[in-house]
Short mmCIF file of C-alpha atoms in Angstrom, two decimals:
data_model
loop_
_atom_site.label_atom_id
_atom_site.label_comp_id
_atom_site.label_asym_id
_atom_site.label_seq_id
_atom_site.Cartn_x
_atom_site.Cartn_y
_atom_site.Cartn_z
CA UNK A 51 21.13 17.32 -13.96
CA UNK A 52 20.86 15.49 -17.40
CA UNK A 53 18.21 13.25 -16.05
CA UNK A 54 15.80 16.20 -15.28
CA UNK A 55 15.42 18.11 -18.57
CA UNK A 56 18.48 18.12 -20.61
CA UNK A 57 19.18 16.04 -23.67
CA UNK A 58 21.46 12.94 -23.59
CA UNK A 59 23.70 11.57 -26.25
CA UNK A 60 21.87 10.57 -29.45
CA UNK A 61 18.50 11.81 -28.34
CA UNK A 62 16.49 13.55 -30.88
CA UNK A 63 14.18 16.61 -30.42
CA UNK A 64 11.98 17.79 -33.08
CA UNK A 65 10.26 21.16 -33.81
CA UNK A 66 6.57 20.36 -33.03
CA UNK A 67 3.60 22.40 -33.95
CA UNK A 68 1.82 24.42 -31.16
CA UNK A 69 -0.50 22.09 -29.30
CA UNK A 70 -3.85 23.46 -30.25
CA UNK A 71 -6.04 20.65 -31.23
CA UNK A 72 -7.98 20.09 -27.98
CA UNK A 73 -7.84 21.49 -24.48
CA UNK A 74 -7.71 19.82 -21.07
CA UNK A 75 -9.17 20.85 -17.66
CA UNK A 76 -7.39 19.97 -14.38
CA UNK A 77 -10.21 18.28 -12.50
CA UNK A 78 -8.18 17.44 -9.27
CA UNK A 79 -4.71 17.17 -7.79
CA UNK A 80 -2.53 14.10 -6.88
CA UNK A 81 -0.47 14.17 -3.75
CA UNK A 82 2.57 11.77 -3.54
CA UNK A 83 5.75 11.44 -1.51
CA UNK A 84 7.91 12.49 -4.59
CA UNK A 85 9.06 16.08 -5.56
CA UNK A 86 11.69 15.35 -8.07
CA UNK A 87 11.75 13.10 -11.25
CA UNK A 88 15.07 11.84 -9.76
CA UNK A 89 13.54 10.15 -6.78
CA UNK A 90 10.20 8.97 -8.26
CA UNK A 91 9.69 5.25 -8.81
CA UNK A 92 10.46 4.24 -12.38
CA UNK A 93 7.29 2.21 -12.32
CA UNK A 94 4.29 2.17 -10.08
CA UNK A 95 3.91 -0.77 -7.44
CA UNK A 96 0.55 -1.74 -5.79
CA UNK A 97 2.45 -2.16 -2.42
CA UNK A 98 3.82 1.42 -2.75
CA UNK A 99 3.09 4.29 -0.40
CA UNK A 100 -0.58 5.50 -0.03
CA UNK A 101 -1.16 8.51 -2.11
CA UNK A 102 -4.08 10.96 -2.26
CA UNK A 103 -6.19 12.15 -5.00
CA UNK A 104 -8.51 15.16 -4.60
CA UNK A 105 -11.33 15.85 -7.04
CA UNK A 106 -12.34 19.55 -7.37
CA UNK A 107 -15.66 21.06 -7.75
CA UNK A 108 -17.89 21.00 -9.91
CA UNK A 109 -16.81 17.32 -10.50
CA UNK A 110 -17.22 15.75 -7.10
CA UNK A 111 -20.48 13.97 -8.09
CA UNK A 112 -18.55 12.02 -10.74
CA UNK A 113 -17.30 9.90 -7.81
CA UNK A 114 -20.67 8.35 -6.96
CA UNK A 115 -20.32 4.59 -6.96
CA UNK A 116 -16.44 4.51 -7.27
CA UNK A 117 -16.20 2.69 -3.97
CA UNK A 118 -17.43 -0.41 -5.47
CA UNK A 119 -14.12 -0.86 -7.45
CA UNK A 120 -11.03 -2.28 -5.82
CA UNK A 121 -8.86 -0.98 -8.63
CA UNK A 122 -9.03 2.21 -10.77
CA UNK A 123 -7.28 3.54 -13.79
CA UNK A 124 -5.84 7.02 -12.96
CA UNK A 125 -5.00 9.34 -15.78
CA UNK A 126 -3.02 12.59 -15.19
CA UNK A 127 -0.95 15.33 -16.80
CA UNK A 128 2.84 15.03 -16.53
CA UNK A 129 3.04 18.98 -16.26
CA UNK A 130 6.83 19.14 -15.91
CA UNK A 131 7.73 17.16 -18.97
CA UNK A 132 9.27 18.32 -22.18
CA UNK A 133 7.25 17.27 -25.18
CA UNK A 134 9.62 17.45 -28.10
CA UNK A 135 11.78 14.18 -27.75
CA UNK A 136 11.15 11.56 -30.40
CA UNK A 137 14.23 9.29 -29.52
CA UNK A 138 15.24 8.99 -26.07
CA UNK A 139 18.06 7.22 -24.15
CA UNK A 140 16.79 6.02 -20.90
CA UNK A 141 20.15 4.36 -20.04
CA UNK A 142 22.03 7.59 -20.86
CA UNK A 143 24.50 5.31 -22.77
CA UNK A 144 24.11 6.50 -26.32
CA UNK A 145 21.48 3.81 -27.16
CA UNK A 146 18.21 5.25 -28.19
CA UNK A 147 14.58 4.16 -28.55
CA UNK A 148 11.39 5.80 -29.82
CA UNK A 149 9.42 7.55 -27.23
CA UNK A 150 6.32 5.19 -27.95
CA UNK A 151 8.54 2.12 -27.17
CA UNK A 152 9.24 3.36 -23.52
CA UNK A 153 7.07 4.66 -20.71
CA UNK A 154 9.09 7.76 -19.95
CA UNK A 155 7.16 11.00 -18.71
CA UNK A 156 8.63 12.86 -21.73
CA UNK A 157 5.96 12.46 -24.58
CA UNK A 158 4.33 14.48 -27.38
CA UNK A 159 1.30 14.62 -25.09
CA UNK A 160 2.55 13.93 -21.68
CA UNK A 161 -0.28 11.80 -20.17
CA UNK A 162 0.43 9.30 -17.52
CA UNK A 163 -1.82 6.33 -16.71
CA UNK A 164 -1.59 4.04 -13.59
CA UNK A 165 -3.66 1.09 -12.37
CA UNK A 166 -4.10 1.77 -8.70
CA UNK A 167 -5.57 -0.12 -5.58
CA UNK A 168 -8.35 2.11 -4.21
CA UNK A 169 -7.83 2.09 -0.29
CA UNK A 170 -10.53 4.59 0.79
CA UNK A 171 -12.93 7.29 -0.27
CA UNK A 172 -13.54 10.34 1.99
CA UNK A 173 -15.89 12.77 0.33
CA UNK A 174 -13.93 14.22 -2.58
CA UNK A 175 -10.60 12.57 -1.58
CA UNK A 176 -9.34 9.21 -2.47
CA UNK A 177 -6.53 7.23 -0.91
CA UNK A 178 -4.73 4.80 -3.52
CA UNK A 179 -1.57 2.86 -3.85
CA UNK A 180 0.27 2.25 -7.13
CA UNK A 181 1.09 5.84 -8.33
CA UNK A 182 4.55 6.83 -9.45
CA UNK A 183 4.00 10.46 -10.38
CA UNK A 184 5.23 13.80 -8.89
CA UNK A 185 3.53 15.57 -5.87
CA UNK A 186 0.97 18.07 -7.25
CA UNK A 187 0.45 16.27 -10.58
CA UNK A 188 -2.95 17.44 -12.25
CA UNK A 189 -5.70 14.84 -12.41
CA UNK A 190 -7.45 14.42 -15.74
CA UNK A 191 -9.68 11.32 -15.34
CA UNK A 192 -10.55 8.32 -13.22
CA UNK A 193 -11.99 5.22 -14.63
CA UNK A 194 -13.02 1.76 -13.11
CA UNK A 195 -10.31 -0.83 -13.94
CA UNK A 196 -11.22 -2.42 -17.27
CA UNK A 197 -11.17 -6.00 -15.97
CA UNK A 198 -13.57 -5.12 -13.14
CA UNK A 199 -16.09 -3.15 -15.15
CA UNK A 200 -19.13 -4.72 -16.79
CA UNK A 201 -20.81 -2.46 -19.37
CA UNK A 202 -24.37 -1.42 -18.24
CA UNK A 203 -25.66 -0.04 -21.56
CA UNK A 204 -27.65 -2.48 -23.82
CA UNK A 205 -25.68 -4.65 -26.12
CA UNK A 206 -24.48 -2.93 -29.40
CA UNK A 207 -23.62 -4.64 -32.86
CA UNK A 208 -19.81 -4.01 -32.23
CA UNK A 209 -19.79 -6.11 -29.14
CA UNK A 210 -20.11 -9.14 -31.32
CA UNK A 211 -17.65 -8.42 -34.03
CA UNK A 212 -14.46 -10.60 -34.12
CA UNK A 213 -11.81 -10.80 -36.79
CA UNK A 214 -13.16 -9.49 -39.89
CA UNK A 215 -16.76 -10.17 -38.92
CA UNK A 216 -17.96 -6.66 -39.18
CA UNK A 217 -17.70 -6.94 -42.95
CA UNK A 218 -20.28 -9.72 -42.81
CA UNK A 219 -22.47 -7.81 -40.42
CA UNK A 220 -22.52 -4.71 -42.63
CA UNK A 221 -23.29 -6.82 -45.68
CA UNK A 222 -26.26 -8.49 -43.95
CA UNK A 223 -27.72 -5.20 -42.87
CA UNK A 224 -27.73 -3.99 -46.38
CA UNK A 225 -29.94 -6.78 -47.59
CA UNK B 172 -31.34 9.37 -30.34
CA UNK B 173 -30.95 9.76 -26.60
CA UNK B 174 -27.92 7.30 -26.84
CA UNK B 175 -25.98 9.73 -29.01
CA UNK B 176 -25.80 13.06 -27.17
CA UNK B 177 -28.98 13.91 -25.33
CA UNK B 178 -29.39 13.66 -21.61
CA UNK B 179 -31.34 10.83 -20.02
CA UNK B 180 -33.63 10.60 -17.05
CA UNK B 181 -31.76 11.69 -13.75
CA UNK B 182 -28.52 12.42 -15.50
CA UNK B 183 -26.77 15.55 -14.25
CA UNK B 184 -24.85 18.10 -16.31
CA UNK B 185 -22.82 20.87 -14.55
CA UNK B 186 -21.56 24.17 -15.77
CA UNK B 187 -17.77 23.54 -16.31
CA UNK B 188 -15.04 26.04 -16.65
CA UNK B 189 -13.40 26.50 -19.98
CA UNK B 190 -10.90 23.87 -20.55
CA UNK B 191 -7.58 25.96 -20.61
CA UNK B 192 -5.15 24.26 -18.32
CA UNK B 193 -3.20 22.32 -20.82
CA UNK B 194 -3.32 21.63 -24.60
CA UNK B 195 -3.08 18.66 -26.74
CA UNK B 196 -1.59 17.81 -30.28
CA UNK B 197 -3.25 15.21 -32.32
CA UNK B 198 -0.20 13.14 -33.41
CA UNK B 199 -2.07 10.58 -35.42
CA UNK B 200 -5.22 9.08 -36.58
CA UNK B 201 -7.16 5.82 -35.78
CA UNK B 202 -9.17 3.93 -38.36
CA UNK B 203 -11.93 1.62 -37.17
CA UNK B 204 -15.05 -0.06 -38.67
CA UNK B 205 -17.43 2.05 -36.48
CA UNK B 206 -18.85 5.36 -37.60
CA UNK B 207 -21.42 5.88 -34.84
CA UNK B 208 -21.53 5.56 -31.14
CA UNK B 209 -24.51 3.33 -31.45
CA UNK B 210 -22.70 0.66 -33.24
CA UNK B 211 -19.26 0.70 -31.43
CA UNK B 212 -18.37 -2.11 -29.13
CA UNK B 213 -19.14 -1.13 -25.49
CA UNK B 214 -15.78 -2.64 -24.57
CA UNK B 215 -12.72 -3.62 -26.61
CA UNK B 216 -12.01 -7.34 -27.32
CA UNK B 217 -8.54 -8.57 -28.34
CA UNK B 218 -10.15 -10.88 -31.02
CA UNK B 219 -11.99 -7.82 -32.50
CA UNK B 220 -11.55 -6.37 -35.99
CA UNK B 221 -8.01 -5.28 -37.16
CA UNK B 222 -7.97 -1.49 -36.80
CA UNK B 223 -5.26 1.03 -38.06
CA UNK B 224 -3.32 3.65 -36.27
CA UNK B 225 -1.31 6.16 -38.47
CA UNK B 226 1.22 8.35 -36.81
CA UNK B 227 1.83 11.87 -38.36
CA UNK B 228 5.13 13.63 -38.96
CA UNK B 229 7.13 14.89 -37.11
CA UNK B 230 6.51 12.13 -34.64
CA UNK B 231 7.16 9.04 -36.87
CA UNK B 232 10.58 8.42 -35.28
CA UNK B 233 8.76 7.87 -31.82
CA UNK B 234 7.97 4.32 -33.21
CA UNK B 235 11.51 3.07 -33.20
CA UNK B 236 11.52 -0.21 -31.35
CA UNK B 237 7.74 -0.57 -30.88
CA UNK B 238 7.64 -3.89 -32.78
CA UNK B 239 9.32 -5.49 -29.93
CA UNK B 240 6.04 -5.33 -27.81
CA UNK B 241 3.10 -7.70 -28.48
CA UNK B 242 0.75 -5.45 -26.70
CA UNK B 243 0.38 -1.56 -26.47
CA UNK B 244 -1.54 0.91 -24.48
CA UNK B 245 -3.24 3.30 -26.91
CA UNK B 246 -4.46 6.80 -25.61
CA UNK B 247 -6.87 8.81 -27.69
CA UNK B 248 -9.19 11.79 -27.70
CA UNK B 249 -12.90 11.01 -27.79
CA UNK B 250 -13.64 14.07 -29.93
CA UNK B 251 -17.33 13.70 -30.38
CA UNK B 252 -18.13 13.41 -26.64
CA UNK B 253 -19.77 15.94 -24.53
CA UNK B 254 -17.81 16.83 -21.30
CA UNK B 255 -20.34 18.17 -18.78
CA UNK B 256 -22.18 15.03 -17.37
CA UNK B 257 -21.27 14.14 -13.81
CA UNK B 258 -24.02 11.58 -13.23
CA UNK B 259 -24.95 9.17 -16.12
CA UNK B 260 -27.66 6.52 -16.69
CA UNK B 261 -25.97 3.89 -18.95
CA UNK B 262 -29.01 1.72 -18.70
CA UNK B 263 -31.33 4.68 -19.62
CA UNK B 264 -33.57 3.52 -16.69
CA UNK B 265 -33.38 6.38 -14.25
CA UNK B 266 -30.56 4.76 -12.23
CA UNK B 267 -27.47 6.96 -12.25
CA UNK B 268 -23.72 6.57 -11.54
CA UNK B 269 -20.94 8.99 -11.32
CA UNK B 270 -18.89 9.38 -14.52
CA UNK B 271 -15.83 7.99 -12.75
CA UNK B 272 -17.66 4.80 -11.96
CA UNK B 273 -18.24 3.89 -15.49
CA UNK B 274 -16.18 3.79 -18.80
CA UNK B 275 -18.59 5.93 -20.84
CA UNK B 276 -16.80 8.04 -23.53
CA UNK B 277 -18.61 11.18 -22.01
CA UNK B 278 -16.08 12.47 -19.45
CA UNK B 279 -14.73 15.86 -18.18
CA UNK B 280 -11.46 15.14 -20.11
CA UNK B 281 -12.69 12.66 -22.86
CA UNK B 282 -9.58 10.50 -22.93
CA UNK B 283 -10.03 6.95 -24.08
CA UNK B 284 -7.44 4.09 -23.29
CA UNK B 285 -7.13 0.64 -24.77
CA UNK B 286 -4.92 -2.26 -24.38
CA UNK B 287 -4.28 -3.52 -27.89
CA UNK B 288 -2.61 -6.52 -29.67
CA UNK B 289 0.06 -5.39 -32.05
CA UNK B 290 -0.23 -7.18 -35.41
CA UNK B 291 2.17 -5.47 -37.62
CA UNK B 292 4.11 -2.19 -38.19
CA UNK B 293 4.37 -0.74 -41.72
CA UNK B 294 6.37 2.42 -41.65
CA UNK B 295 4.16 4.92 -39.78
CA UNK B 296 1.07 2.73 -39.72
CA UNK B 297 0.25 0.16 -37.02
CA UNK B 298 -2.30 -2.66 -37.41
CA UNK B 299 -3.82 -3.55 -33.96
CA UNK B 300 -6.81 -5.43 -32.47
CA UNK B 301 -8.59 -4.48 -29.29
CA UNK B 302 -10.05 -0.93 -29.96
CA UNK B 303 -13.52 0.19 -29.56
CA UNK B 304 -13.41 3.82 -30.64
CA UNK B 305 -14.98 5.64 -33.73
CA UNK B 306 -13.39 5.83 -37.04
CA UNK B 307 -11.24 8.97 -37.25
CA UNK B 308 -10.48 9.14 -33.49
CA UNK B 309 -7.35 11.37 -32.88
CA UNK B 310 -4.39 9.69 -31.46
CA UNK B 311 -2.75 11.27 -28.35
CA UNK B 312 -0.01 8.70 -27.21
CA UNK B 313 1.24 5.03 -27.56
CA UNK B 314 3.12 3.20 -24.76
CA UNK B 315 4.28 -0.30 -24.33
CA UNK B 316 1.98 -2.45 -22.19
CA UNK B 317 3.02 -1.91 -18.60
CA UNK B 318 3.37 -5.64 -17.90
CA UNK B 319 5.66 -6.11 -20.82
CA UNK B 320 7.94 -3.14 -20.23
CA UNK B 321 11.03 -3.25 -17.93
CA UNK B 322 12.48 0.25 -17.05
CA UNK B 323 15.82 1.02 -18.64
CA UNK B 324 16.85 3.89 -16.59
CA UNK B 325 19.03 3.19 -13.56
CA UNK B 326 17.18 2.49 -10.33
CA UNK B 327 15.76 5.33 -8.29
CA UNK B 328 15.01 5.75 -4.51
CA UNK B 329 11.24 5.45 -5.21
CA UNK B 330 11.55 2.06 -6.83
CA UNK B 331 12.17 0.58 -3.35
CA UNK B 332 9.50 2.37 -1.36
CA UNK B 333 6.59 0.26 -0.04
CA UNK B 334 3.86 1.12 2.44
CA UNK B 335 5.06 4.14 4.47
CA UNK B 336 8.71 3.25 3.77
CA UNK B 337 9.45 6.51 2.12
CA UNK B 338 9.23 8.28 5.54
CA UNK B 339 11.90 5.99 6.80
CA UNK B 340 14.01 6.50 3.67
CA UNK B 341 13.81 10.30 3.85
CA UNK B 342 14.72 10.22 7.61
CA UNK B 343 17.88 8.09 6.82
CA UNK B 344 19.00 10.51 4.09
CA UNK B 345 18.91 13.37 6.53
CA UNK B 346 21.49 11.90 8.86
#
């Protein structure tokens, strides 16, 4: 079962400090067809099976207006992942890559992201396609797809900064 | 300073449980030109100013191979955000939307994501364009852009499941 939690040839684990810098709340739960890391899709597909995202109280009001977006960004906690591998061998062949060069669920902070197709909203439950996580995965956040969302707040100085333009802007403001 | 941390007309805050479900480690730090939420870009742009991402020890080996990817997904902790608003009024005009219908930094789990252009790698420091977060923001994770990354691990059953196909697959396996 080396694919599940063991370490493969040339992989490197490090002693990591206790994770104490910030704390998360599970605000919902994701239901998918997959109960083992060995059967999950390696990568999500928008024509994949319909999955279910349930949002818990007291956060259900956060969903107001979400049905306007065809696609969402889903952020979740890969709660069954080890966190200490810095070099990994996804091919299990002795060749290793840094954890930040692959999209493995094993990460120092095991946060998963998916861009999904929103199929329906029924109260506090969303039906979506495009997930690849395990059944029961804790939900951390939902956002409208960045390409579909237009900011509503009034414009801010940073909106107009390109290249090293901010230096110029700051200089002008000082005058 | 209503834009900074106060509540606007018709916004709704809820009593939330203590965040105790999982714990994060700050694995690096992001440097940007912006020191106040009032000057940040509302949304990232790939032609924006070059920003700097420093990865701390013992995680620097995680960067091995990252220079192969022109674009990265950056995940960070919006450490100066309140977490209790479920309805927000980004226009400050009495009209409210659920937190999950907007990309505000104020969220139950204040996790930010950006797709950035990788400009250079110098040891444990990356130069990137396309961030919109505050200077000093803690880093949580880096991943190759999902559109540039091809899974290296051997194929798994879930890779081939579309629509409700997984039901059929499971049925076949039982025979």
